[in-house]
């Protein structure tokens, strides 16, 4: 790697830290939940344009999404970075998305200078509503990330963790349809949809104890309104987590079999549908992750232990269309949890400043190494191709 360019990357991040921390604090003070990130998106896109990036808003008609491109006009790798800026109800940036917005932005500014020397381009993708609408999923499905050779982001966390696996997640609602009848006057004319739903719920409860590394929980949504009437409709909704989409598909087959059995027992019909968006599991590109970890540790970030997360993220969908990483940057608060007011408050301390600086620098240096070494990119892509064969 060119030493002068490496030093330039770090210098650019340092030069932009005042602006980056100011944006981080503004997002903290003006939190907007997913689908409502009007102020955040306006600030981020305005900033990227001021830095010479070509900005396209509302990608795929997704409100408040964007892509900001700096193209050197010369051949070379395309480095993708993703940022998030949605907050959580009642706790603001309790997941640290104000840092996820700004650290990749800082890396984009640094890589903008790099591609002027190496060729290639850098693209920052603004991906709103990660917490609720998981907009990276439709973006990945519709080819938005196909234009980059790698995609990277960081996520603040109580402690450091290397990019690893996250769980796949899906959400299903099961509707049962029977026949209404007066429970006292003509019970023989009714077909009790609630009975089918209860039977189904019990069958899932029996079956899920035999499934490894899964998390399946459901609640009743509808089961009738009056005790005097046999309900014609009942509904149960579930959130399902598993190690991979392959496992999710197997569980979906299990749901179909249990629903069919419940209907056969009671005489109802059923429908299963996705009532909320889901995420694919994160398939970390280990070659890419090791490069990031190397640079992060070299600039003083500390060790990056390999600990898979039990959570889910729509970065998983990105990782299944392009080599990707999602490392966790520790804020030095191991006793706290994500999705708390206390964690949100830490994002605007010196620990938050440090996470922005180190995250931006490590992302930029990782991208720079790819820009300078075509053989490395070939290795990264070969690993990605192999991992997709087994997924």
C-alpha positions as a printed NumPy array, in Angstrom:
array([[  0.   ,   0.   ,   0.   ],
       [  1.21 ,   3.514,  -0.831],
       [  2.387,   5.019,   2.501],
       [  1.683,   8.575,   1.412],
       [ -1.875,   7.66 ,   0.432],
       [ -2.349,   5.851,   3.741],
       [ -1.253,   8.951,   5.621],
       [ -3.538,  11.033,   3.401],
       [ -6.528,   8.844,   4.334],
       [ -6.004,   9.442,   8.037],
       [ -5.366,  13.139,   7.465],
       [ -8.63 ,  13.575,   5.555],
       [-10.644,  11.872,   8.296],
       [ -9.013,  14.093,  10.925],
       [ -9.722,  17.214,   8.87 ],
       [-13.43 ,  16.321,   8.694],
       [-13.924,  15.221,  12.306],
       [-15.487,  18.501,  13.437],
       [-18.122,  18.261,  10.713],
       [-18.706,  14.547,  11.299],
       [-19.191,  14.901,  15.048],
       [-21.453,  17.898,  14.5  ],
       [-23.69 ,  15.803,  12.221],
       [-23.631,  12.937,  14.728],
       [-24.773,  15.275,  17.5  ],
       [-27.463,  16.863,  15.321],
       [-28.932,  13.418,  14.62 ],
       [-28.845,  12.63 ,  18.344],
       [-30.707,  15.851,  19.121],
       [-33.193,  15.424,  16.26 ],
       [-34.026,  11.691,  16.178],
       [-36.366,  10.471,  13.445],
       [-37.785,   6.958,  13.324],
       [-37.646,   4.802,  10.203],
       [-39.592,   6.197,   7.276],
       [-39.518,   9.73 ,   8.718],
       [-35.82 ,  10.657,   8.325],
       [-36.492,  13.91 ,   6.47 ],
       [-34.005,  16.072,   8.405],
       [-31.299,  13.404,   8.535],
       [-31.488,  12.608,   4.839],
       [-31.507,  16.305,   3.893],
       [-28.409,  16.988,   6.006],
       [-26.481,  13.957,   4.784],
       [-27.225,  14.522,   1.096],
       [-26.446,  18.246,   1.35 ],
       [-23.119,  17.435,   2.986],
       [-22.175,  14.884,   0.342],
       [-22.979,  17.333,  -2.435],
       [-20.875,  20.007,  -0.75 ],
       [-17.985,  17.532,  -0.78 ],
       [-18.281,  17.009,  -4.532],
       [-20.331,  13.798,  -4.659],
       [-23.068,  13.236,  -7.235],
       [-26.206,  12.511,  -5.184],
       [-29.313,  10.637,  -6.31 ],
       [-32.224,  10.699,  -3.866],
       [-35.07 ,   8.249,  -3.2  ],
       [-33.502,   5.157,  -4.753],
       [-36.217,   2.722,  -5.913],
       [-38.702,   5.356,  -4.665],
       [-37.673,   4.54 ,  -1.083],
       [-38.227,   7.767,   0.873],
       [-35.06 ,   9.366,   2.28 ],
       [-32.702,   6.867,   0.647],
       [-29.846,   8.081,  -1.515],
       [-26.594,   7.208,  -3.179],
       [-23.65 ,   9.61 ,  -3.303],
       [-21.048,   8.818,  -5.955],
       [-17.576,  10.136,  -6.537],
       [-16.217,   8.706,  -9.796],
       [-12.591,   9.353, -10.67 ],
       [-13.395,   8.814, -14.346],
       [-10.663,   6.195, -14.54 ],
       [-10.922,   2.389, -14.353],
       [-10.618,   0.81 , -10.95 ],
       [-12.562,  -0.898,  -8.156],
       [-15.83 ,   0.515,  -6.865],
       [-15.909,   0.759,  -3.075],
       [-19.358,   0.77 ,  -1.457],
       [-20.173,   2.102,   2.006],
       [-23.575,   2.054,   3.689],
       [-24.942,   4.426,   6.304],
       [-28.049,   4.357,   8.504],
       [-29.743,   7.263,  10.264],
       [-33.083,   6.095,  11.676],
       [-33.729,   6.335,  15.406],
       [-35.821,   4.246,  17.778],
       [-39.133,   5.269,  19.36 ],
       [-38.687,   6.708,  22.889],
       [-34.902,   6.199,  22.96 ],
       [-33.564,   8.105,  19.976],
       [-30.255,   6.758,  18.713],
       [-30.131,   3.874,  21.166],
       [-28.688,   1.712,  18.396],
       [-26.05 ,   4.266,  17.462],
       [-27.21 ,   4.978,  13.938],
       [-25.925,   8.541,  14.312],
       [-22.45 ,   6.946,  14.27 ],
       [-23.381,   4.54 ,  11.457],
       [-24.314,   7.649,   9.453],
       [-21.077,   9.507,  10.054],
       [-18.195,   7.008,  10.213],
       [-18.862,   5.639,   6.678],
       [-19.279,   9.235,   5.499],
       [-15.826,  10.048,   6.855],
       [-14.439,   7.01 ,   5.032],
       [-16.103,   8.188,   1.808],
       [-14.372,  11.56 ,   2.075],
       [-10.995,   9.845,   2.528],
       [-11.544,   7.385,  -0.33 ],
       [-12.598,  10.275,  -2.561],
       [ -9.01 ,  11.483,  -2.32 ],
       [ -7.645,   7.984,  -2.89 ],
       [ -9.501,   7.293,  -6.138],
       [ -8.13 ,  10.516,  -7.577],
       [ -4.767,   8.738,  -7.46 ],
       [ -5.712,   5.084,  -8.023],
       [ -8.763,   5.27 , -10.268],
       [-12.132,   3.728,  -9.455],
       [-14.992,   5.241,  -7.514],
       [-16.569,   5.377,  -4.065],
       [-20.307,   5.217,  -3.368],
       [-22.027,   6.002,  -0.074],
       [-25.489,   4.432,   0.122],
       [-28.023,   6.079,   2.404],
       [-30.217,   3.252,   3.712],
       [-33.096,   4.48 ,   5.893],
       [-35.432,   2.573,   8.202],
       [-33.096,  -0.309,   9.087],
       [-35.034,  -0.855,  12.299],
       [-38.456,  -1.293,  10.7  ],
       [-38.569,  -1.436,   6.876],
       [-35.087,  -2.977,   6.313],
       [-34.631,  -1.04 ,   3.086],
       [-31.305,  -2.641,   2.204],
       [-33.272,  -5.811,   1.448],
       [-35.219,  -4.436,  -1.548],
       [-32.162,  -2.441,  -2.59 ],
       [-30.096,  -5.633,  -2.652],
       [-32.835,  -7.606,  -4.387],
       [-33.207,  -4.978,  -7.094],
       [-29.52 ,  -4.665,  -7.945],
       [-28.63 ,  -1.378,  -6.252],
       [-25.423,  -2.854,  -4.801],
       [-24.407,  -4.645,  -8.   ],
       [-22.436,  -1.546,  -9.019],
       [-19.837,  -1.97 ,  -6.248],
       [-17.1  ,  -4.557,  -5.755],
       [-17.396,  -4.574,  -1.953],
       [-19.812,  -3.075,   0.578],
       [-18.771,  -2.04 ,   4.085],
       [-20.163,  -0.356,   7.17 ],
       [-19.512,  -0.27 ,  10.912],
       [-21.865,  -0.574,  13.872],
       [-21.219,   0.919,  17.321],
       [-21.443,  -1.553,  20.16 ],
       [-20.611,  -1.735,  23.859],
       [-17.48 ,  -3.718,  22.91 ],
       [-15.416,  -4.512,  19.808],
       [-16.384,  -7.495,  17.673],
       [-15.097,  -8.569,  14.292],
       [-17.644,  -8.823,  11.5  ],
       [-19.287, -12.226,  11.754],
       [-22.631, -13.894,  11.296],
       [-25.971, -12.431,  12.207],
       [-29.212, -14.362,  12.232],
       [-31.731, -14.597,   9.43 ],
       [-35.15 , -13.269,  10.366],
       [-38.632, -13.551,   8.939],
       [-42.117, -12.619,  10.117],
       [-45.276, -14.541,   9.25 ],
       [-48.938, -14.207,  10.047],
       [-51.175, -17.265,   9.829],
       [-54.877, -16.668,   9.175],
       [-57.499, -19.371,   9.786],
       [-60.937, -19.237,   8.19 ],
       [-63.948, -21.154,   9.477],
       [-67.68 , -20.533,   9.662],
       [-69.506, -18.343,  12.146],
       [-72.501, -19.674,  14.021],
       [-74.345, -19.005,  17.278],
       [-72.629, -21.084,  19.949],
       [-75.87 , -21.739,  21.804],
       [-78.478, -21.968,  19.073],
       [-76.605, -23.779,  16.296],
       [-73.09 , -24.892,  17.346],
       [-73.274, -27.758,  14.847],
       [-73.294, -25.238,  11.983],
       [-70.05 , -23.551,  13.007],
       [-66.416, -24.229,  12.128],
       [-64.233, -22.755,  14.872],
       [-61.268, -20.887,  13.422],
       [-59.901, -20.24 ,  16.916],
       [-59.701, -23.978,  17.568],
       [-57.536, -24.326,  14.454],
       [-55.306, -21.437,  15.544],
       [-54.859, -22.921,  19.028],
       [-54.093, -26.324,  17.562],
       [-51.561, -24.744,  15.21 ],
       [-49.941, -22.782,  18.048],
       [-49.591, -25.977,  20.067],
       [-48.091, -27.9  ,  17.148],
       [-45.476, -25.172,  16.584],
       [-44.695, -25.25 ,  20.304],
       [-44.094, -28.997,  20.168],
       [-41.975, -28.824,  17.014],
       [-39.728, -25.867,  17.845],
       [-38.078, -27.644,  20.782],
       [-36.306, -29.897,  18.25 ],
       [-34.863, -27.05 ,  16.163],
       [-31.278, -25.938,  16.811],
       [-30.241, -22.288,  16.873],
       [-33.72 , -20.938,  16.292],
       [-35.964, -18.45 ,  18.021],
       [-39.686, -18.797,  17.27 ],
       [-42.272, -16.787,  19.171],
       [-45.874, -16.019,  18.309],
       [-48.862, -14.1  ,  19.644],
       [-52.578, -14.293,  18.893],
       [-53.875, -11.382,  16.841],
       [-57.542, -12.357,  16.504],
       [-59.696, -15.083,  17.968],
       [-63.23 , -13.772,  17.799],
       [-65.097, -11.079,  19.722],
       [-68.077, -12.624,  21.482],
       [-68.182, -15.859,  23.435],
       [-71.664, -16.498,  22.103],
       [-70.393, -16.725,  18.547],
       [-68.185, -19.423,  17.053],
       [-65.421, -17.359,  15.392],
       [-65.086, -17.53 ,  11.624],
       [-61.597, -16.024,  11.735],
       [-58.506, -16.33 ,  13.909],
       [-54.943, -15.188,  13.409],
       [-51.491, -15.752,  14.908],
       [-48.296, -13.856,  14.067],
       [-44.715, -15.041,  14.543],
       [-41.192, -13.687,  14.465],
       [-38.7  , -16.371,  13.43 ],
       [-34.898, -16.238,  13.699],
       [-32.498, -18.902,  12.469],
       [-28.86 , -19.295,  11.473],
       [-29.458, -18.996,   7.736],
       [-32.109, -18.463,   5.103],
       [-31.842, -22.151,   4.329],
       [-33.085, -22.85 ,   7.873],
       [-35.777, -20.168,   7.555],
       [-37.113, -21.919,   4.447],
       [-37.256, -25.225,   6.335],
       [-39.187, -23.575,   9.162],
       [-41.612, -22.079,   6.661],
       [-42.268, -25.601,   5.36 ],
       [-42.889, -26.682,   8.963],
       [-45.427, -23.868,   9.383],
       [-47.252, -25.021,   6.259],
       [-47.42 , -28.616,   7.513],
       [-48.669, -27.568,  10.961],
       [-51.281, -25.268,   9.443],
       [-52.486, -28.031,   7.153],
       [-52.722, -30.432,  10.097],
       [-54.661, -27.925,  12.201],
       [-57.081, -27.288,   9.35 ],
       [-57.542, -30.993,   8.703],
       [-58.42 , -31.52 ,  12.363],
       [-60.931, -28.67 ,  12.583],
       [-62.169, -28.185,   9.021],
       [-60.856, -24.675,   8.392],
       [-58.699, -23.193,   5.644],
       [-55.602, -21.034,   6.126],
       [-53.237, -18.465,   4.611],
       [-49.645, -17.643,   5.604],
       [-48.196, -14.261,   4.639],
       [-45.278, -11.997,   5.507],
       [-46.643,  -9.372,   7.871],
       [-43.273,  -7.612,   8.383],
       [-40.055,  -7.408,   6.344],
       [-37.326,  -9.958,   7.04 ],
       [-33.528, -10.035,   6.865],
       [-31.118, -12.527,   5.421],
       [-28.223, -13.683,   7.566],
       [-24.905, -11.842,   7.369],
       [-22.33 , -13.793,   5.368],
       [-19.138, -11.968,   6.306],
       [-16.36 , -11.981,   3.741],
       [-13.542, -13.178,   5.977],
       [-10.757, -11.867,   3.758],
       [-12.292,  -8.399,   3.788],
       [-12.995,  -8.566,   7.536],
       [ -9.425,  -9.556,   8.345],
       [ -8.119,  -6.539,   6.416],
       [-10.421,  -4.209,   8.336],
       [ -9.452,  -5.773,  11.666],
       [ -5.756,  -5.417,  10.822],
       [ -6.098,  -1.714,  10.118],
       [ -8.437,  -1.077,  13.05 ],
       [ -6.015,  -2.659,  15.505],
       [ -3.012,  -0.893,  13.92 ],
       [ -4.545,   2.558,  14.483],
       [ -5.273,   1.792,  18.139],
       [ -8.789,   0.408,  18.07 ],
       [ -7.955,  -2.719,  20.075],
       [ -8.581,  -6.409,  19.539],
       [-11.478,  -7.576,  17.386],
       [-12.733, -10.86 ,  18.852],
       [-14.776, -13.205,  16.664],
       [-18.219, -13.42 ,  18.296],
       [-21.286, -14.041,  16.146],
       [-24.288, -11.842,  16.885],
       [-27.74 , -13.183,  17.748],
       [-29.3  , -10.056,  16.249],
       [-30.366,  -9.352,  12.682],
       [-29.56 ,  -6.629,  10.168],
       [-30.446,  -5.895,   6.572],
       [-26.712,  -5.718,   5.872],
       [-27.163,  -9.49 ,   5.668],
       [-29.113,  -9.039,   2.44 ],
       [-26.272,  -6.93 ,   1.04 ],
       [-23.72 ,  -9.589,   2.002],
       [-25.478, -12.111,  -0.22 ],
       [-25.111, -10.032,  -3.385],
       [-21.627,  -8.525,  -2.891],
       [-18.652,  -9.191,  -0.555],
       [-19.46 ,  -7.309,   2.653],
       [-18.478,  -6.665,   6.269],
       [-20.288,  -5.303,   9.32 ],
       [-17.721,  -4.94 ,  12.155],
       [-18.724,  -3.72 ,  15.617],
       [-16.87 ,  -0.721,  17.08 ],
       [-16.778,  -0.729,  20.875],
       [-17.683,   2.402,  22.82 ],
       [-16.076,   1.085,  25.975],
       [-19.326,   0.47 ,  27.874],
       [-19.555,  -3.321,  28.338],
       [-22.256,  -3.032,  31.01 ],
       [-24.708,  -1.326,  28.639],
       [-26.972,  -2.806,  25.993],
       [-27.915,  -1.575,  22.535],
       [-31.41 ,  -0.12 ,  22.205],
       [-31.267,   1.83 ,  25.453],
       [-31.313,   5.527,  26.299],
       [-28.017,   5.073,  28.099],
       [-26.293,   3.753,  24.963],
       [-27.683,   6.653,  22.927],
       [-26.103,   9.067,  25.396],
       [-22.684,   7.417,  25.019],
       [-22.714,   8.083,  21.257],
       [-22.228,  11.814,  21.895],
       [-19.276,  11.439,  24.261],
       [-15.559,  11.225,  23.504],
       [-16.107,   7.474,  23.057],
       [-18.503,   8.276,  20.217],
       [-15.995,  10.66 ,  18.67 ],
       [-13.354,   7.929,  18.832],
       [-15.682,   5.405,  17.17 ],
       [-16.36 ,   7.783,  14.284],
       [-12.669,   8.504,  13.772],
       [-11.387,   4.939,  14.071],
       [-14.316,   3.47 ,  12.139],
       [-13.856,   5.952,   9.3  ],
       [-10.088,   5.459,   9.172],
       [-10.246,   1.648,   9.224],
       [-12.939,   1.585,   6.52 ],
       [-10.915,   4.   ,   4.384],
       [ -7.681,   2.034,   4.79 ],
       [ -9.493,  -1.204,   3.947],
       [-10.874,   0.384,   0.79 ],
       [ -7.474,   1.801,  -0.077],
       [ -5.855,  -1.622,   0.124],
       [ -8.423,  -2.954,  -2.356],
       [ -7.885,   0.005,  -4.676],
       [ -4.128,  -0.638,  -4.676],
       [ -4.154,  -4.447,  -5.025],
       [ -6.184,  -6.046,  -7.854],
       [ -5.107,  -9.53 ,  -6.745],
       [ -6.601,  -8.926,  -3.301],
       [ -9.965,  -8.029,  -4.822],
       [ -9.827, -11.258,  -6.843],
       [ -9.317, -13.254,  -3.627],
       [-12.225, -11.432,  -1.95 ],
       [-14.53 , -12.172,  -4.878],
       [-13.446, -15.82 ,  -5.058],
       [-14.319, -16.263,  -1.389],
       [-17.692, -14.616,  -1.981],
       [-18.473, -16.918,  -4.915],
       [-17.571, -19.968,  -2.844],
       [-19.663, -18.872,   0.137],
       [-22.711, -18.32 ,  -2.061],
       [-22.461, -21.896,  -3.373],
       [-22.963, -23.152,   0.181],
       [-25.681, -20.747,   1.252]])
